[in-house]
Short mmCIF file of C-alpha atoms in Angstrom, two decimals:
data_model
loop_
_atom_site.label_atom_id
_atom_site.label_comp_id
_atom_site.label_asym_id
_atom_site.label_seq_id
_atom_site.Cartn_x
_atom_site.Cartn_y
_atom_site.Cartn_z
CA MET V 1 116.92 -146.56 86.21
CA ALA V 2 120.06 -146.48 88.38
CA THR V 3 120.41 -149.00 91.14
CA ILE V 4 122.08 -148.80 94.52
CA SER V 5 124.91 -151.00 93.23
CA ASP V 6 125.46 -148.53 90.37
CA TYR V 7 125.92 -145.75 92.90
CA ASP V 8 128.14 -147.95 95.06
CA GLU V 9 130.31 -148.65 92.04
CA LYS V 10 130.57 -144.92 91.24
CA ILE V 11 131.49 -144.19 94.85
CA GLU V 12 134.26 -146.79 94.78
CA LYS V 13 135.65 -145.35 91.55
CA LYS V 14 135.66 -141.87 93.09
CA LYS V 15 137.42 -143.24 96.20
CA ASP V 16 140.07 -144.81 93.97
CA GLU V 17 140.46 -141.50 92.13
CA ILE V 18 140.86 -139.66 95.44
CA VAL V 19 143.58 -142.09 96.52
CA ARG V 20 145.43 -141.55 93.21
CA LEU V 21 145.09 -137.76 93.49
CA GLU V 22 146.36 -137.79 97.08
CA ALA V 23 149.37 -139.86 96.03
CA ARG V 24 150.14 -137.43 93.18
CA ARG V 25 149.75 -134.49 95.58
CA LYS V 26 152.21 -136.05 98.05
CA ALA V 27 154.71 -136.72 95.27
CA LEU V 28 154.47 -133.13 94.06
CA LEU V 29 154.89 -131.82 97.61
CA ARG V 30 158.04 -133.95 98.04
CA LYS V 31 159.38 -132.67 94.74
CA GLU V 32 158.73 -129.03 95.72
CA ARG V 33 160.39 -129.50 99.12
CA GLU V 34 163.46 -131.09 97.51
CA ARG V 35 163.68 -128.28 94.95
CA GLU V 36 163.49 -125.62 97.67
CA ARG V 37 166.10 -127.47 99.74
CA LYS V 38 168.49 -127.45 96.78
CA TRP V 39 167.79 -123.77 96.11
CA LYS V 40 168.35 -122.88 99.76
CA THR V 41 171.66 -124.77 99.78
CA ALA V 42 172.82 -122.97 96.62
CA PHE V 43 171.79 -119.62 98.12
CA GLN V 44 173.61 -120.33 101.38
CA ASN V 45 176.73 -121.40 99.49
CA THR V 46 176.63 -118.13 97.57
CA ILE V 47 176.26 -116.16 100.80
CA GLY V 48 179.25 -118.00 102.24
CA GLU V 49 181.34 -117.16 99.19
CA ILE V 50 180.35 -113.49 99.51
CA VAL V 51 181.29 -113.40 103.20
CA VAL V 52 184.67 -115.06 102.72
CA GLN V 53 185.46 -112.78 99.79
CA ALA V 54 184.34 -109.64 101.66
CA VAL V 55 186.29 -110.54 104.81
CA GLY V 56 189.34 -111.41 102.73
CA CYS V 57 190.26 -114.76 104.19
CA GLY V 58 189.98 -118.45 103.46
CA TRP V 59 186.87 -120.24 104.66
CA GLN V 60 188.92 -122.19 107.18
CA GLU V 61 190.24 -118.96 108.72
CA LEU V 62 186.87 -117.38 109.50
CA ASP V 63 185.87 -117.60 113.16
CA LEU V 64 182.13 -118.16 112.86
CA GLU V 65 181.27 -117.16 116.43
CA LEU V 66 183.20 -113.89 116.18
CA PHE V 67 181.74 -113.23 112.74
CA GLN V 68 178.20 -113.83 113.99
CA ALA V 69 178.75 -111.49 116.96
CA TRP V 70 180.24 -108.83 114.67
CA LEU V 71 177.32 -109.15 112.25
CA GLU V 72 174.72 -108.95 115.03
CA GLU V 73 176.41 -105.85 116.41
CA ALA V 74 176.55 -104.27 112.96
CA ILE V 75 172.85 -104.93 112.42
CA ASP V 76 171.99 -103.89 115.99
CA GLY V 77 168.51 -105.43 116.04
CA SER V 78 167.14 -103.54 113.04
CA GLN V 79 166.37 -105.15 109.75
CA PRO V 80 169.12 -104.21 107.31
CA PRO V 81 168.19 -102.66 103.96
CA VAL V 82 169.41 -105.76 102.12
CA VAL V 83 166.33 -107.77 103.19
CA LEU V 84 163.53 -108.20 100.67
CA SER V 85 160.34 -108.95 102.61
CA GLY V 86 157.94 -111.49 101.17
CA SER V 87 160.26 -112.82 98.49
CA ALA V 88 159.13 -116.13 96.98
CA PRO V 89 161.63 -119.00 96.68
CA GLU V 90 161.46 -118.74 92.88
CA ASP V 91 162.44 -115.05 93.06
CA ALA V 92 165.35 -115.76 95.41
CA LYS V 93 166.55 -118.52 93.07
CA LYS V 94 166.45 -116.14 90.10
CA ARG V 95 168.42 -113.49 92.01
CA CYS V 96 170.97 -116.08 93.13
CA ASP V 97 171.40 -117.43 89.59
CA ALA V 98 171.77 -113.92 88.16
CA PHE V 99 174.37 -113.06 90.81
CA ARG V 100 176.37 -116.24 90.19
CA ARG V 101 176.42 -115.61 86.42
CA LYS V 102 178.23 -112.31 86.93
CA PRO V 103 182.03 -112.42 86.95
CA PRO V 104 183.46 -111.81 90.45
CA ALA V 105 184.96 -108.45 89.43
CA ARG V 106 181.53 -107.27 88.24
CA ARG V 107 179.93 -108.42 91.51
CA ARG V 108 182.38 -106.28 93.49
CA THR V 109 181.75 -103.27 91.25
CA ASP V 110 177.99 -103.64 91.65
CA MET V 111 178.30 -103.93 95.45
CA GLU V 112 180.57 -100.88 95.62
CA ASP V 113 178.13 -98.89 93.46
CA GLY V 114 175.30 -99.83 95.83
CA ALA V 115 173.38 -102.01 93.42
CA SER V 116 171.03 -103.96 95.64
CA ASN V 117 169.02 -105.86 93.04
CA PRO V 118 171.08 -108.04 90.64
CA GLN V 119 168.13 -108.76 88.33
#
């Protein structure tokens, strides 16, 4: 027959297991946040390269305030057709990687042909 101390011991073991699981959960959450931060940085770098190439200047020559105003005016408050709603970070990373693997000349050809999905 089980005793109260047996149950107390089981409870303590479960508490220890909960603490270990919470620590593993926090570590995984940190790892996922770091991964997404790296992916976002790579994506933003790619966007910057596209902008500088499309504008036809060096990065140091681009006036960011004027560019932002020009872009906002071009978009005019509506969501442009280049936006993919509900895209997961993993999907964005795959699209970015696929885009970066293409040679620059092929990227330009695809953009001129209206290819919107580089997958």
